[in-house]
């Protein structure tokens, strides 16, 4: 597998609690900062409306749903234009339903058992959640047994200072929640946070062999 550049690292903006009437403005500032993957958790207000607005607004980013626990919500996400399914847990049926619809599936895992159950369902992308509970050394240990090419994204409690050690442990990207977005953050604050995270990634990537 070729070494990643800074632009290869996937940064997922988790917009938990976003309102549909604000989602395009927020999406624009995230795009300008360098984010190309946005997740609207399904425990947000009218999440499928937000997904539909984002998906229709640009062709060069990936929009999806988070906190997906049911198969029927996989189809609803696709109907809204989403192409990415993220879950806090490892549910083989949700994974298979996503892949059957040609969508990306990134289930939540913590242990090697959960990771291999997810791989057995067909995905090659995993969300280590909650990442702050386990730390980069946990990812290093997991990567020692995971097949080559499997991507692991730490999510949960990751901020700018944490990016470098996670990269060194083999992270393929990151999901940022309240470190980046909360419903009460101003657009200017979201923009500042997004740019800080992207710059932290670039700085860390420049230092990572």
CSV table of C-alpha atoms in Angstrom, one decimal:
chain,number,residue,atom,x,y,z
A,1,UNK,CA,0.0,0.0,0.0
A,2,UNK,CA,1.5,3.3,-1.0
A,3,UNK,CA,2.3,5.9,1.7
A,4,UNK,CA,-0.5,8.4,2.3
A,5,UNK,CA,-0.1,12.1,1.7
A,6,UNK,CA,-1.9,14.7,3.8
A,7,UNK,CA,-4.6,14.8,1.1
A,8,UNK,CA,-5.2,11.0,1.3
A,9,UNK,CA,-6.2,11.2,5.0
A,10,UNK,CA,-10.0,11.2,5.3
A,11,UNK,CA,-11.4,13.8,7.7
A,12,UNK,CA,-15.0,13.2,8.6
A,13,UNK,CA,-17.0,16.1,9.9
A,14,UNK,CA,-19.7,14.8,12.3
A,15,UNK,CA,-22.6,17.2,12.4
A,16,UNK,CA,-24.6,15.9,15.3
A,17,UNK,CA,-27.5,18.2,16.0
A,18,UNK,CA,-27.3,20.2,12.8
A,19,UNK,CA,-30.4,21.9,11.6
A,20,UNK,CA,-31.4,21.6,8.0
A,21,UNK,CA,-31.7,25.3,7.6
A,22,UNK,CA,-28.0,25.8,8.6
A,23,UNK,CA,-26.5,22.7,7.0
A,24,UNK,CA,-25.5,24.2,3.7
A,25,UNK,CA,-23.8,27.2,5.2
A,26,UNK,CA,-21.9,24.9,7.6
A,27,UNK,CA,-21.1,22.6,4.8
A,28,UNK,CA,-19.6,25.5,2.7
A,29,UNK,CA,-17.2,26.5,5.5
A,30,UNK,CA,-16.1,22.9,6.0
A,31,UNK,CA,-15.5,22.5,2.3
A,32,UNK,CA,-13.5,25.6,2.2
A,33,UNK,CA,-11.3,24.4,5.1
A,34,UNK,CA,-10.6,21.1,3.3
A,35,UNK,CA,-13.2,18.6,4.5
A,36,UNK,CA,-14.7,16.4,1.8
A,37,UNK,CA,-16.6,13.9,4.0
A,38,UNK,CA,-19.6,15.0,6.1
A,39,UNK,CA,-21.7,12.8,8.4
A,40,UNK,CA,-25.2,13.7,9.7
A,41,UNK,CA,-26.0,11.5,12.6
A,42,UNK,CA,-29.6,10.2,12.6
A,43,UNK,CA,-30.3,11.6,16.1
A,44,UNK,CA,-30.1,15.1,14.6
A,45,UNK,CA,-33.2,17.1,13.7
A,46,UNK,CA,-34.7,15.9,10.4
A,47,UNK,CA,-31.4,14.3,9.4
A,48,UNK,CA,-32.5,13.0,6.0
A,49,UNK,CA,-33.4,16.6,4.9
A,50,UNK,CA,-29.9,17.7,5.8
A,51,UNK,CA,-28.4,14.8,4.0
A,52,UNK,CA,-30.4,15.5,0.9
A,53,UNK,CA,-29.5,19.2,0.9
A,54,UNK,CA,-25.8,18.4,1.2
A,55,UNK,CA,-25.8,15.6,-1.3
A,56,UNK,CA,-27.5,17.9,-3.9
A,57,UNK,CA,-25.2,20.8,-3.4
A,58,UNK,CA,-21.9,19.4,-4.7
A,59,UNK,CA,-20.6,16.4,-6.6
A,60,UNK,CA,-17.1,16.3,-5.2
A,61,UNK,CA,-17.7,15.4,-1.6
A,62,UNK,CA,-19.1,12.3,0.3
A,63,UNK,CA,-22.2,12.8,2.4
A,64,UNK,CA,-23.6,10.1,4.7
A,65,UNK,CA,-25.5,9.2,7.8
A,66,UNK,CA,-24.1,8.4,11.3
A,67,UNK,CA,-25.5,6.5,14.2
A,68,UNK,CA,-27.1,4.2,11.8
A,69,UNK,CA,-28.6,1.2,13.7
A,70,UNK,CA,-31.3,-0.1,11.4
A,71,UNK,CA,-31.3,-1.6,7.9
A,72,UNK,CA,-34.3,0.6,6.8
A,73,UNK,CA,-32.2,3.7,7.6
A,74,UNK,CA,-29.5,2.6,5.1
A,75,UNK,CA,-32.1,2.7,2.3
A,76,UNK,CA,-33.5,6.1,3.5
A,77,UNK,CA,-29.9,7.5,3.5
A,78,UNK,CA,-29.4,6.3,0.0
A,79,UNK,CA,-32.8,7.7,-1.1
A,80,UNK,CA,-31.7,11.1,0.3
A,81,UNK,CA,-28.5,11.0,-1.8
A,82,UNK,CA,-26.1,9.7,0.9
A,83,UNK,CA,-23.4,7.3,0.0
A,84,UNK,CA,-21.8,6.6,3.4
A,85,UNK,CA,-23.1,4.7,6.5
A,86,UNK,CA,-21.4,5.0,9.8
A,87,UNK,CA,-22.4,3.2,13.0
A,88,UNK,CA,-21.3,3.2,16.6
A,89,UNK,CA,-21.5,-0.6,16.7
A,90,UNK,CA,-20.7,-3.6,14.5
A,91,UNK,CA,-24.0,-4.9,12.9
A,92,UNK,CA,-23.3,-7.3,10.1
A,93,UNK,CA,-26.8,-6.8,8.6
A,94,UNK,CA,-26.3,-3.0,8.4
A,95,UNK,CA,-22.9,-3.5,6.9
A,96,UNK,CA,-24.2,-5.9,4.2
A,97,UNK,CA,-27.2,-3.7,3.4
A,98,UNK,CA,-24.9,-0.8,2.9
A,99,UNK,CA,-22.6,-2.7,0.6
A,100,UNK,CA,-25.5,-4.2,-1.3
A,101,UNK,CA,-26.5,-0.6,-2.2
A,102,UNK,CA,-22.9,0.2,-3.3
A,103,UNK,CA,-22.4,2.5,-0.2
A,104,UNK,CA,-19.4,2.8,2.1
A,105,UNK,CA,-19.9,1.1,5.4
A,106,UNK,CA,-17.8,2.2,8.4
A,107,UNK,CA,-19.0,0.3,11.5
A,108,UNK,CA,-17.9,1.0,15.0
A,109,UNK,CA,-15.4,-1.4,16.6
A,110,UNK,CA,-13.2,-1.6,19.6
A,111,UNK,CA,-11.9,-5.1,19.8
A,112,UNK,CA,-10.2,-7.5,17.4
A,113,UNK,CA,-13.3,-9.7,17.6
A,114,UNK,CA,-15.6,-6.8,16.5
A,115,UNK,CA,-13.1,-5.8,13.8
A,116,UNK,CA,-13.0,-9.3,12.2
A,117,UNK,CA,-16.8,-9.6,12.5
A,118,UNK,CA,-17.0,-6.4,10.5
A,119,UNK,CA,-14.5,-7.6,7.9
A,120,UNK,CA,-16.4,-10.9,7.6
A,121,UNK,CA,-19.5,-8.9,6.6
A,122,UNK,CA,-17.6,-7.3,3.8
A,123,UNK,CA,-16.3,-3.9,4.8
A,124,UNK,CA,-12.7,-2.8,4.8
A,125,UNK,CA,-13.2,0.4,6.7
A,126,UNK,CA,-13.6,0.5,10.5
A,127,UNK,CA,-14.4,3.2,13.0
A,128,UNK,CA,-12.4,2.8,16.3
A,129,UNK,CA,-14.9,4.1,18.8
A,130,UNK,CA,-14.7,5.7,21.3
A,131,UNK,CA,-11.0,6.3,20.3
A,132,UNK,CA,-10.1,8.4,23.4
A,133,UNK,CA,-10.9,5.5,25.6
A,134,UNK,CA,-8.4,3.2,23.9
A,135,UNK,CA,-5.6,5.4,22.6
A,136,UNK,CA,-3.1,5.1,19.8
A,137,UNK,CA,-1.3,2.0,21.3
A,138,UNK,CA,-4.6,0.1,20.9
A,139,UNK,CA,-4.7,0.9,17.2
A,140,UNK,CA,-1.0,-0.2,16.8
A,141,UNK,CA,-1.9,-3.6,18.4
A,142,UNK,CA,-5.0,-4.0,16.2
A,143,UNK,CA,-3.1,-3.2,13.0
A,144,UNK,CA,-0.6,-5.9,13.8
A,145,UNK,CA,-3.4,-8.5,13.1
A,146,UNK,CA,-5.7,-6.7,10.6
A,147,UNK,CA,-5.2,-7.5,6.9
A,148,UNK,CA,-3.2,-5.1,4.8
A,149,UNK,CA,-5.4,-2.4,3.3
A,150,UNK,CA,-8.0,-2.2,6.1
A,151,UNK,CA,-8.6,1.4,7.0
A,152,UNK,CA,-9.2,2.4,10.6
A,153,UNK,CA,-10.6,5.8,11.6
A,154,UNK,CA,-10.4,6.9,15.2
A,155,UNK,CA,-13.5,8.7,16.3
A,156,UNK,CA,-14.5,10.1,19.7
A,157,UNK,CA,-12.5,12.6,21.7
A,158,UNK,CA,-9.9,13.3,19.0
A,159,UNK,CA,-8.6,16.9,18.8
A,160,UNK,CA,-5.8,18.6,16.9
A,161,UNK,CA,-3.0,17.6,19.4
A,162,UNK,CA,-4.0,14.0,19.1
A,163,UNK,CA,-3.6,13.7,15.3
A,164,UNK,CA,0.1,13.0,15.2
A,165,UNK,CA,0.2,10.0,17.5
A,166,UNK,CA,-2.8,8.5,15.9
A,167,UNK,CA,-1.2,8.9,12.4
A,168,UNK,CA,1.9,7.2,13.7
A,169,UNK,CA,-0.2,4.3,14.9
A,170,UNK,CA,-1.6,3.8,11.4
A,171,UNK,CA,-4.9,5.8,11.3
A,172,UNK,CA,-6.3,6.3,7.8
A,173,UNK,CA,-8.4,9.3,8.9
A,174,UNK,CA,-10.4,10.8,11.7
A,175,UNK,CA,-13.9,11.7,12.6
A,176,UNK,CA,-14.4,14.9,14.5
A,177,UNK,CA,-17.5,15.6,16.5
A,178,UNK,CA,-17.8,18.3,19.2
A,179,UNK,CA,-14.1,19.2,18.6
A,180,UNK,CA,-15.4,20.6,15.3
A,181,UNK,CA,-19.2,21.1,15.4
A,182,UNK,CA,-21.9,21.6,17.9
A,183,UNK,CA,-25.3,23.1,17.2
A,184,UNK,CA,-24.5,26.2,19.3
A,185,UNK,CA,-21.2,26.9,17.6
A,186,UNK,CA,-21.2,29.9,15.3
A,187,UNK,CA,-20.2,29.5,11.6
A,188,UNK,CA,-17.1,31.5,12.3
A,189,UNK,CA,-16.1,29.2,15.2
A,190,UNK,CA,-16.8,26.1,13.0
A,191,UNK,CA,-14.6,27.5,10.3
A,192,UNK,CA,-11.8,28.3,12.7
A,193,UNK,CA,-11.9,24.8,14.2
A,194,UNK,CA,-12.0,23.1,10.8
A,195,UNK,CA,-9.0,25.1,9.6
A,196,UNK,CA,-7.1,24.3,12.8
A,197,UNK,CA,-7.7,20.6,12.4
A,198,UNK,CA,-6.7,20.5,8.7
A,199,UNK,CA,-3.5,22.4,9.5
A,200,UNK,CA,-2.8,20.1,12.4
A,201,UNK,CA,-3.1,17.2,10.0
A,202,UNK,CA,-0.8,18.8,7.5
A,203,UNK,CA,1.8,19.5,10.2
A,204,UNK,CA,1.6,16.0,11.6
A,205,UNK,CA,1.8,14.4,8.2
A,206,UNK,CA,4.9,16.4,7.4
A,207,UNK,CA,6.5,14.9,10.5
A,208,UNK,CA,5.3,11.4,10.1
A,209,UNK,CA,7.7,9.1,8.1
